[in-house]
Short mmCIF file of N, CA and C in Angstrom, two decimals:
data_model
loop_
_atom_site.label_atom_id
_atom_site.label_comp_id
_atom_site.label_asym_id
_atom_site.label_seq_id
_atom_site.Cartn_x
_atom_site.Cartn_y
_atom_site.Cartn_z
N UNK A 1 198.25 -152.43 11.04
CA UNK A 1 199.57 -151.83 11.00
C UNK A 1 200.20 -151.99 12.38
N UNK A 2 201.39 -152.54 12.43
CA UNK A 2 202.06 -152.65 13.74
C UNK A 2 202.28 -151.28 14.37
N UNK A 3 202.16 -151.24 15.67
CA UNK A 3 202.45 -150.03 16.42
C UNK A 3 203.40 -150.38 17.56
N UNK A 4 203.95 -149.37 18.16
CA UNK A 4 204.88 -149.58 19.27
C UNK A 4 204.07 -149.96 20.51
N UNK A 5 204.56 -150.96 21.24
CA UNK A 5 203.88 -151.43 22.46
C UNK A 5 203.90 -150.35 23.54
N UNK A 6 203.05 -150.53 24.52
CA UNK A 6 202.95 -149.57 25.62
C UNK A 6 204.28 -149.39 26.35
N UNK A 7 205.05 -150.47 26.48
CA UNK A 7 206.34 -150.36 27.17
C UNK A 7 207.46 -149.92 26.22
N UNK A 8 207.13 -149.68 24.95
CA UNK A 8 208.05 -149.17 23.93
C UNK A 8 209.21 -150.12 23.64
N UNK A 9 209.01 -151.43 23.84
CA UNK A 9 210.08 -152.41 23.62
C UNK A 9 209.87 -153.29 22.41
N UNK A 10 208.67 -153.28 21.83
CA UNK A 10 208.42 -154.13 20.66
C UNK A 10 207.20 -153.61 19.91
N UNK A 11 206.96 -154.19 18.76
CA UNK A 11 205.80 -153.83 17.96
C UNK A 11 204.64 -154.77 18.26
N UNK A 12 203.43 -154.26 18.14
CA UNK A 12 202.24 -155.08 18.38
C UNK A 12 201.26 -154.92 17.22
N UNK A 13 200.45 -155.97 17.03
CA UNK A 13 199.33 -155.93 16.08
C UNK A 13 198.22 -155.08 16.69
N UNK A 14 197.21 -154.79 15.90
CA UNK A 14 196.08 -153.99 16.39
C UNK A 14 195.41 -154.62 17.61
N UNK A 15 195.43 -155.95 17.69
CA UNK A 15 194.79 -156.63 18.82
C UNK A 15 195.71 -156.82 20.02
N UNK A 16 196.92 -156.25 19.97
CA UNK A 16 197.85 -156.32 21.09
C UNK A 16 198.86 -157.46 21.04
N UNK A 17 198.67 -158.39 20.11
CA UNK A 17 199.64 -159.49 19.97
C UNK A 17 200.97 -158.93 19.43
N UNK A 18 202.09 -159.49 19.89
CA UNK A 18 203.37 -159.03 19.35
C UNK A 18 203.45 -159.25 17.84
N UNK A 19 204.03 -158.28 17.17
CA UNK A 19 204.26 -158.38 15.73
C UNK A 19 205.65 -158.97 15.52
N UNK A 20 205.72 -160.03 14.75
CA UNK A 20 207.01 -160.67 14.49
C UNK A 20 207.57 -160.15 13.18
N UNK A 21 208.67 -159.44 13.27
CA UNK A 21 209.33 -158.84 12.11
C UNK A 21 210.29 -159.87 11.53
N UNK A 22 209.80 -160.62 10.56
CA UNK A 22 210.65 -161.57 9.84
C UNK A 22 210.80 -161.00 8.44
N UNK A 23 211.92 -160.33 8.21
CA UNK A 23 212.09 -159.58 6.98
C UNK A 23 213.09 -160.23 6.04
N UNK A 24 212.82 -160.04 4.78
CA UNK A 24 213.78 -160.36 3.74
C UNK A 24 214.32 -159.04 3.23
N UNK A 25 215.62 -158.96 3.08
CA UNK A 25 216.22 -157.71 2.60
C UNK A 25 216.27 -157.76 1.08
N UNK A 26 215.20 -157.29 0.51
CA UNK A 26 215.04 -157.25 -0.95
C UNK A 26 215.37 -155.84 -1.43
N UNK A 27 216.56 -155.37 -1.07
CA UNK A 27 216.91 -153.97 -1.32
C UNK A 27 216.65 -153.53 -2.76
N UNK A 28 216.95 -154.38 -3.72
CA UNK A 28 216.85 -153.99 -5.13
C UNK A 28 215.56 -154.47 -5.80
N UNK A 29 214.56 -154.82 -5.01
CA UNK A 29 213.29 -155.32 -5.54
C UNK A 29 212.72 -154.43 -6.63
N UNK A 30 212.65 -153.15 -6.40
CA UNK A 30 212.01 -152.23 -7.34
C UNK A 30 212.88 -151.95 -8.57
N UNK A 31 214.16 -152.27 -8.47
CA UNK A 31 215.08 -151.94 -9.55
C UNK A 31 215.42 -153.14 -10.44
N UNK A 32 215.39 -154.33 -9.87
CA UNK A 32 215.86 -155.50 -10.61
C UNK A 32 214.74 -156.36 -11.20
N UNK A 33 213.56 -156.36 -10.55
CA UNK A 33 212.51 -157.28 -10.97
C UNK A 33 211.37 -156.55 -11.69
N UNK A 34 210.93 -157.15 -12.79
CA UNK A 34 209.72 -156.63 -13.42
C UNK A 34 208.53 -157.15 -12.63
N UNK A 35 207.34 -156.76 -13.03
CA UNK A 35 206.15 -157.09 -12.24
C UNK A 35 205.90 -158.59 -12.16
N UNK A 36 206.13 -159.30 -13.24
CA UNK A 36 205.90 -160.74 -13.24
C UNK A 36 206.88 -161.46 -12.31
N UNK A 37 208.15 -161.15 -12.42
CA UNK A 37 209.16 -161.77 -11.54
C UNK A 37 208.92 -161.38 -10.09
N UNK A 38 208.54 -160.13 -9.88
CA UNK A 38 208.29 -159.66 -8.51
C UNK A 38 207.08 -160.37 -7.91
N UNK A 39 206.04 -160.62 -8.70
CA UNK A 39 204.86 -161.33 -8.19
C UNK A 39 205.23 -162.73 -7.73
N UNK A 40 206.09 -163.39 -8.48
CA UNK A 40 206.56 -164.73 -8.09
C UNK A 40 207.35 -164.65 -6.79
N UNK A 41 208.25 -163.69 -6.71
CA UNK A 41 209.06 -163.51 -5.51
C UNK A 41 208.19 -163.20 -4.29
N UNK A 42 207.26 -162.26 -4.44
CA UNK A 42 206.40 -161.86 -3.32
C UNK A 42 205.55 -163.04 -2.83
N UNK A 43 205.00 -163.81 -3.74
CA UNK A 43 204.20 -164.97 -3.36
C UNK A 43 205.05 -165.99 -2.60
N UNK A 44 206.28 -166.15 -3.04
CA UNK A 44 207.20 -167.08 -2.36
C UNK A 44 207.51 -166.60 -0.94
N UNK A 45 207.76 -165.31 -0.78
CA UNK A 45 208.06 -164.78 0.56
C UNK A 45 206.85 -164.92 1.49
N UNK A 46 205.66 -164.63 0.97
CA UNK A 46 204.45 -164.76 1.78
C UNK A 46 204.23 -166.22 2.18
N UNK A 47 204.42 -167.14 1.24
CA UNK A 47 204.23 -168.57 1.52
C UNK A 47 205.22 -169.08 2.56
N UNK A 48 206.38 -168.47 2.63
CA UNK A 48 207.40 -168.89 3.60
C UNK A 48 207.26 -168.20 4.95
N UNK A 49 206.25 -167.37 5.12
CA UNK A 49 205.98 -166.78 6.43
C UNK A 49 206.67 -165.46 6.71
N UNK A 50 207.30 -164.86 5.73
CA UNK A 50 207.90 -163.55 5.95
C UNK A 50 206.78 -162.55 6.23
N UNK A 51 207.07 -161.55 7.04
CA UNK A 51 206.08 -160.52 7.35
C UNK A 51 206.45 -159.17 6.75
N UNK A 52 207.73 -158.96 6.48
CA UNK A 52 208.22 -157.67 6.01
C UNK A 52 209.24 -157.87 4.90
N UNK A 53 209.21 -156.98 3.93
CA UNK A 53 210.27 -156.90 2.93
C UNK A 53 210.91 -155.54 3.08
N UNK A 54 212.21 -155.51 3.14
CA UNK A 54 212.95 -154.25 3.21
C UNK A 54 213.47 -153.97 1.82
N UNK A 55 212.97 -152.89 1.20
CA UNK A 55 213.31 -152.60 -0.19
C UNK A 55 213.53 -151.10 -0.36
N UNK A 56 214.57 -150.75 -1.08
CA UNK A 56 214.93 -149.35 -1.28
C UNK A 56 213.98 -148.62 -2.22
N UNK A 57 213.59 -147.43 -1.84
CA UNK A 57 212.84 -146.58 -2.76
C UNK A 57 213.75 -146.14 -3.90
N UNK A 58 214.99 -145.83 -3.56
CA UNK A 58 216.03 -145.58 -4.56
C UNK A 58 217.21 -146.45 -4.14
N UNK A 59 218.00 -146.88 -5.10
CA UNK A 59 219.05 -147.85 -4.81
C UNK A 59 220.14 -147.28 -3.91
N UNK A 60 220.74 -148.17 -3.15
CA UNK A 60 221.79 -147.81 -2.21
C UNK A 60 223.04 -147.29 -2.89
N UNK A 61 223.50 -147.95 -3.91
CA UNK A 61 224.81 -147.65 -4.46
C UNK A 61 224.77 -146.75 -5.69
N UNK A 62 223.62 -146.23 -6.02
CA UNK A 62 223.53 -145.32 -7.15
C UNK A 62 222.49 -144.25 -6.83
N UNK A 63 222.78 -143.06 -7.20
CA UNK A 63 221.88 -141.97 -6.88
C UNK A 63 220.62 -142.02 -7.74
N UNK A 64 220.71 -142.51 -8.94
CA UNK A 64 219.57 -142.46 -9.85
C UNK A 64 219.46 -143.75 -10.66
N UNK A 65 219.28 -144.91 -10.00
CA UNK A 65 219.21 -146.18 -10.72
C UNK A 65 217.87 -146.30 -11.45
N UNK A 66 217.85 -147.11 -12.46
CA UNK A 66 216.59 -147.31 -13.17
C UNK A 66 215.87 -148.54 -12.65
N UNK A 67 214.57 -148.58 -12.93
CA UNK A 67 213.76 -149.75 -12.59
C UNK A 67 214.01 -150.84 -13.63
N UNK A 68 213.36 -151.96 -13.45
CA UNK A 68 213.46 -153.05 -14.43
C UNK A 68 212.93 -152.62 -15.79
N UNK A 69 212.19 -151.53 -15.82
CA UNK A 69 211.64 -151.01 -17.08
C UNK A 69 212.44 -149.83 -17.64
N UNK A 70 213.57 -149.55 -17.02
CA UNK A 70 214.44 -148.48 -17.51
C UNK A 70 214.05 -147.09 -17.04
N UNK A 71 213.10 -147.00 -16.13
CA UNK A 71 212.67 -145.70 -15.61
C UNK A 71 213.52 -145.32 -14.40
N UNK A 72 213.96 -144.08 -14.35
CA UNK A 72 214.72 -143.57 -13.22
C UNK A 72 213.79 -142.86 -12.25
N UNK A 73 214.13 -142.84 -10.95
CA UNK A 73 213.23 -142.22 -9.98
C UNK A 73 213.08 -140.71 -10.14
N UNK A 74 214.12 -140.06 -10.64
CA UNK A 74 214.10 -138.60 -10.75
C UNK A 74 214.50 -138.17 -12.15
N UNK A 75 213.97 -137.04 -12.56
CA UNK A 75 214.45 -136.41 -13.78
C UNK A 75 215.65 -135.56 -13.40
N UNK A 76 216.66 -135.58 -14.22
CA UNK A 76 217.87 -134.78 -14.03
C UNK A 76 218.53 -135.01 -12.67
N UNK A 77 218.40 -136.21 -12.13
CA UNK A 77 219.00 -136.56 -10.83
C UNK A 77 218.51 -135.66 -9.70
N UNK A 78 217.35 -135.08 -9.87
CA UNK A 78 216.84 -134.08 -8.93
C UNK A 78 215.69 -134.67 -8.11
N UNK A 79 215.87 -134.85 -6.78
CA UNK A 79 214.81 -135.45 -5.97
C UNK A 79 213.55 -134.62 -5.86
N UNK A 80 213.56 -133.39 -6.39
CA UNK A 80 212.34 -132.59 -6.41
C UNK A 80 211.58 -132.79 -7.72
N UNK A 81 212.13 -133.67 -8.60
CA UNK A 81 211.49 -133.96 -9.89
C UNK A 81 211.27 -135.47 -10.04
N UNK A 82 210.36 -136.05 -9.25
CA UNK A 82 210.13 -137.50 -9.34
C UNK A 82 209.51 -137.90 -10.68
N UNK A 83 209.87 -139.08 -11.12
CA UNK A 83 209.38 -139.64 -12.38
C UNK A 83 208.17 -140.53 -12.07
N UNK A 84 207.01 -140.11 -12.50
CA UNK A 84 205.77 -140.83 -12.22
C UNK A 84 205.82 -142.28 -12.68
N UNK A 85 206.40 -142.56 -13.81
CA UNK A 85 206.48 -143.94 -14.32
C UNK A 85 207.26 -144.84 -13.36
N UNK A 86 208.35 -144.35 -12.84
CA UNK A 86 209.14 -145.12 -11.88
C UNK A 86 208.29 -145.45 -10.64
N UNK A 87 207.59 -144.47 -10.12
CA UNK A 87 206.83 -144.68 -8.90
C UNK A 87 205.56 -145.49 -9.11
N UNK A 88 205.04 -145.54 -10.32
CA UNK A 88 203.92 -146.44 -10.58
C UNK A 88 204.35 -147.90 -10.43
N UNK A 89 205.57 -148.20 -10.83
CA UNK A 89 206.10 -149.57 -10.64
C UNK A 89 206.24 -149.86 -9.14
N UNK A 90 206.80 -148.92 -8.40
CA UNK A 90 206.93 -149.09 -6.96
C UNK A 90 205.55 -149.24 -6.32
N UNK A 91 204.59 -148.42 -6.72
CA UNK A 91 203.22 -148.52 -6.20
C UNK A 91 202.66 -149.91 -6.41
N UNK A 92 202.81 -150.41 -7.63
CA UNK A 92 202.26 -151.72 -7.98
C UNK A 92 202.82 -152.81 -7.06
N UNK A 93 204.13 -152.77 -6.84
CA UNK A 93 204.75 -153.82 -6.03
C UNK A 93 204.41 -153.67 -4.55
N UNK A 94 204.31 -152.45 -4.05
CA UNK A 94 203.89 -152.24 -2.66
C UNK A 94 202.45 -152.77 -2.48
N UNK A 95 201.59 -152.46 -3.44
CA UNK A 95 200.20 -152.93 -3.35
C UNK A 95 200.12 -154.45 -3.46
N UNK A 96 200.89 -155.04 -4.35
CA UNK A 96 200.90 -156.50 -4.49
C UNK A 96 201.37 -157.15 -3.19
N UNK A 97 202.39 -156.60 -2.58
CA UNK A 97 202.87 -157.12 -1.29
C UNK A 97 201.75 -157.04 -0.25
N UNK A 98 201.04 -155.93 -0.21
CA UNK A 98 199.95 -155.76 0.73
C UNK A 98 198.83 -156.78 0.52
N UNK A 99 198.52 -157.08 -0.72
CA UNK A 99 197.50 -158.08 -1.02
C UNK A 99 197.89 -159.46 -0.49
N UNK A 100 199.18 -159.69 -0.37
CA UNK A 100 199.69 -160.97 0.12
C UNK A 100 199.95 -160.95 1.63
N UNK A 101 199.60 -159.83 2.28
CA UNK A 101 199.78 -159.72 3.73
C UNK A 101 201.19 -159.34 4.15
N UNK A 102 201.96 -158.81 3.22
CA UNK A 102 203.33 -158.41 3.51
C UNK A 102 203.44 -156.91 3.72
N UNK A 103 204.22 -156.51 4.71
CA UNK A 103 204.58 -155.12 4.89
C UNK A 103 205.84 -154.84 4.08
N UNK A 104 205.99 -153.60 3.65
CA UNK A 104 207.19 -153.18 2.94
C UNK A 104 207.83 -152.06 3.75
N UNK A 105 209.05 -152.30 4.20
CA UNK A 105 209.81 -151.29 4.95
C UNK A 105 210.67 -150.54 3.95
N UNK A 106 210.41 -149.25 3.83
CA UNK A 106 211.07 -148.42 2.82
C UNK A 106 212.01 -147.41 3.46
N UNK A 107 213.31 -147.54 3.19
CA UNK A 107 214.20 -146.44 3.59
C UNK A 107 214.01 -145.28 2.62
N UNK A 108 213.80 -144.11 3.15
CA UNK A 108 213.63 -142.94 2.30
C UNK A 108 214.96 -142.50 1.69
N UNK A 109 216.06 -142.80 2.39
CA UNK A 109 217.37 -142.32 1.95
C UNK A 109 218.45 -143.07 2.71
N UNK A 110 219.54 -143.37 2.04
CA UNK A 110 220.70 -143.96 2.70
C UNK A 110 221.64 -142.84 3.11
N UNK A 111 222.20 -142.96 4.29
CA UNK A 111 223.01 -141.90 4.88
C UNK A 111 224.14 -141.39 4.01
N UNK A 112 224.77 -142.27 3.25
CA UNK A 112 225.90 -141.80 2.44
C UNK A 112 225.44 -141.01 1.21
N UNK A 113 224.14 -140.97 0.96
CA UNK A 113 223.64 -140.18 -0.16
C UNK A 113 223.22 -138.77 0.23
N UNK A 114 223.37 -138.43 1.52
CA UNK A 114 222.91 -137.12 1.97
C UNK A 114 223.63 -135.97 1.28
N UNK A 115 224.83 -136.22 0.78
CA UNK A 115 225.57 -135.17 0.08
C UNK A 115 224.89 -134.69 -1.19
N UNK A 116 223.93 -135.47 -1.70
CA UNK A 116 223.22 -135.09 -2.91
C UNK A 116 221.96 -134.28 -2.60
N UNK A 117 221.72 -134.01 -1.32
CA UNK A 117 220.51 -133.33 -0.89
C UNK A 117 220.85 -132.09 -0.10
N UNK A 118 219.96 -131.12 -0.18
CA UNK A 118 219.96 -129.99 0.75
C UNK A 118 218.78 -130.24 1.70
N UNK A 119 218.65 -129.44 2.72
CA UNK A 119 217.49 -129.62 3.59
C UNK A 119 216.19 -129.38 2.79
N UNK A 120 216.22 -128.46 1.86
CA UNK A 120 215.02 -128.18 1.06
C UNK A 120 214.67 -129.36 0.16
N UNK A 121 215.66 -129.92 -0.54
CA UNK A 121 215.34 -131.04 -1.44
C UNK A 121 214.98 -132.29 -0.64
N UNK A 122 215.61 -132.49 0.52
CA UNK A 122 215.26 -133.63 1.37
C UNK A 122 213.83 -133.49 1.87
N UNK A 123 213.42 -132.28 2.23
CA UNK A 123 212.06 -132.05 2.69
C UNK A 123 211.06 -132.30 1.56
N UNK A 124 211.36 -131.85 0.37
CA UNK A 124 210.48 -132.07 -0.78
C UNK A 124 210.36 -133.56 -1.07
N UNK A 125 211.47 -134.28 -1.04
CA UNK A 125 211.49 -135.72 -1.27
C UNK A 125 210.68 -136.45 -0.19
N UNK A 126 210.89 -136.09 1.06
CA UNK A 126 210.15 -136.72 2.16
C UNK A 126 208.65 -136.46 2.06
N UNK A 127 208.27 -135.26 1.70
CA UNK A 127 206.84 -134.94 1.55
C UNK A 127 206.23 -135.74 0.39
N UNK A 128 206.99 -135.85 -0.70
CA UNK A 128 206.50 -136.63 -1.84
C UNK A 128 206.22 -138.07 -1.42
N UNK A 129 207.20 -138.69 -0.77
CA UNK A 129 207.02 -140.08 -0.34
C UNK A 129 205.88 -140.22 0.67
N UNK A 130 205.87 -139.34 1.66
CA UNK A 130 204.82 -139.41 2.67
C UNK A 130 203.44 -139.25 2.09
N UNK A 131 203.28 -138.28 1.20
CA UNK A 131 201.97 -138.06 0.58
C UNK A 131 201.57 -139.25 -0.30
N UNK A 132 202.53 -139.80 -1.01
CA UNK A 132 202.23 -140.89 -1.94
C UNK A 132 201.83 -142.17 -1.22
N UNK A 133 202.47 -142.47 -0.09
CA UNK A 133 202.25 -143.76 0.57
C UNK A 133 201.51 -143.67 1.90
N UNK A 134 200.98 -142.51 2.23
CA UNK A 134 200.32 -142.33 3.53
C UNK A 134 199.09 -143.20 3.70
N UNK A 135 198.44 -143.57 2.63
CA UNK A 135 197.22 -144.37 2.73
C UNK A 135 197.46 -145.86 2.47
N UNK A 136 198.69 -146.25 2.37
CA UNK A 136 199.01 -147.67 2.19
C UNK A 136 199.39 -148.24 3.55
N UNK A 137 198.50 -149.05 4.13
CA UNK A 137 198.72 -149.54 5.49
C UNK A 137 199.86 -150.53 5.63
N UNK A 138 200.42 -150.99 4.54
CA UNK A 138 201.50 -151.97 4.63
C UNK A 138 202.88 -151.35 4.47
N UNK A 139 202.98 -150.03 4.51
CA UNK A 139 204.28 -149.36 4.40
C UNK A 139 204.79 -149.01 5.80
N UNK A 140 206.02 -149.40 6.06
CA UNK A 140 206.73 -149.04 7.29
C UNK A 140 207.94 -148.22 6.85
N UNK A 141 208.16 -147.09 7.49
CA UNK A 141 209.27 -146.23 7.10
C UNK A 141 210.54 -146.56 7.86
N UNK A 142 211.64 -146.55 7.14
CA UNK A 142 212.98 -146.65 7.72
C UNK A 142 213.65 -145.31 7.41
N UNK A 143 214.10 -144.61 8.42
CA UNK A 143 214.68 -143.29 8.20
C UNK A 143 215.93 -143.37 7.33
N UNK A 144 216.79 -144.33 7.61
CA UNK A 144 218.02 -144.47 6.83
C UNK A 144 218.55 -145.88 6.97
N UNK A 145 219.08 -146.37 5.89
CA UNK A 145 219.80 -147.62 5.96
C UNK A 145 221.25 -147.31 6.28
N UNK A 146 221.74 -147.86 7.36
CA UNK A 146 223.14 -147.71 7.78
C UNK A 146 223.63 -146.28 7.73
N UNK A 147 224.87 -146.09 7.83
CA UNK A 147 225.52 -144.79 7.72
C UNK A 147 224.92 -143.73 8.63
N UNK A 148 224.36 -144.13 9.75
CA UNK A 148 223.74 -143.17 10.66
C UNK A 148 224.59 -142.95 11.88
N UNK A 149 223.97 -142.77 13.01
CA UNK A 149 224.68 -142.55 14.27
C UNK A 149 225.59 -143.72 14.57
N UNK A 150 226.69 -143.57 15.26
CA UNK A 150 227.14 -142.33 15.89
C UNK A 150 227.97 -141.43 14.99
N UNK A 151 228.21 -141.85 13.74
CA UNK A 151 229.07 -141.04 12.88
C UNK A 151 228.31 -139.91 12.20
N UNK A 152 227.03 -139.78 12.46
CA UNK A 152 226.25 -138.76 11.78
C UNK A 152 226.60 -137.38 12.31
N UNK A 153 227.02 -136.51 11.41
CA UNK A 153 227.36 -135.16 11.81
C UNK A 153 226.11 -134.26 11.73
N UNK A 154 226.26 -133.02 12.13
CA UNK A 154 225.12 -132.10 12.19
C UNK A 154 224.49 -131.89 10.82
N UNK A 155 225.30 -131.84 9.76
CA UNK A 155 224.75 -131.62 8.42
C UNK A 155 223.85 -132.79 8.00
N UNK A 156 224.30 -134.02 8.26
CA UNK A 156 223.46 -135.19 7.94
C UNK A 156 222.20 -135.19 8.79
N UNK A 157 222.34 -134.86 10.05
CA UNK A 157 221.16 -134.80 10.93
C UNK A 157 220.14 -133.80 10.39
N UNK A 158 220.62 -132.65 9.91
CA UNK A 158 219.71 -131.65 9.35
C UNK A 158 218.97 -132.20 8.13
N UNK A 159 219.68 -132.95 7.30
CA UNK A 159 219.06 -133.55 6.11
C UNK A 159 217.98 -134.53 6.56
N UNK A 160 218.28 -135.40 7.53
CA UNK A 160 217.29 -136.38 7.96
C UNK A 160 216.13 -135.73 8.69
N UNK A 161 216.37 -134.69 9.44
CA UNK A 161 215.27 -133.98 10.08
C UNK A 161 214.35 -133.35 9.04
N UNK A 162 214.95 -132.78 8.00
CA UNK A 162 214.14 -132.18 6.90
C UNK A 162 213.38 -133.28 6.15
N UNK A 163 214.02 -134.40 5.95
CA UNK A 163 213.38 -135.52 5.26
C UNK A 163 212.15 -136.00 6.03
N UNK A 164 212.29 -136.10 7.35
CA UNK A 164 211.17 -136.56 8.19
C UNK A 164 210.03 -135.59 8.23
#
């Protein structure tokens, strides 16, 4: 797992070599591709030398998008009620990426979606994600995709602090 270098300027491998972040922005990977199509895509990215895939845990432009199998991440649009079927698909693809030597960078939440969360629901959502993926060494967390500082107000900051 890449870690921050001693001088805090770049990421390094376990042996101290610089980690090269060559990412593909596959934001809708979990929502658009079924397992077979995703396996083809992941193998192609690995063969081309990519090291990271950036993919949304939940879609950017919709609060409750469905997966390629029609499963939504939450019941009743409630981030405290995750849908196990949806996350099994995400689990499968994260694990498949790991088998191919790929890291998956997961934004927990996009900044413009903070209005759908309270600090309590953001904390519950963050704990769910952290607990679910804590033992997967190929997951890298992204706090938020875009919509962050400097326009982030105190309310959004509180949501992201609770999420973390």
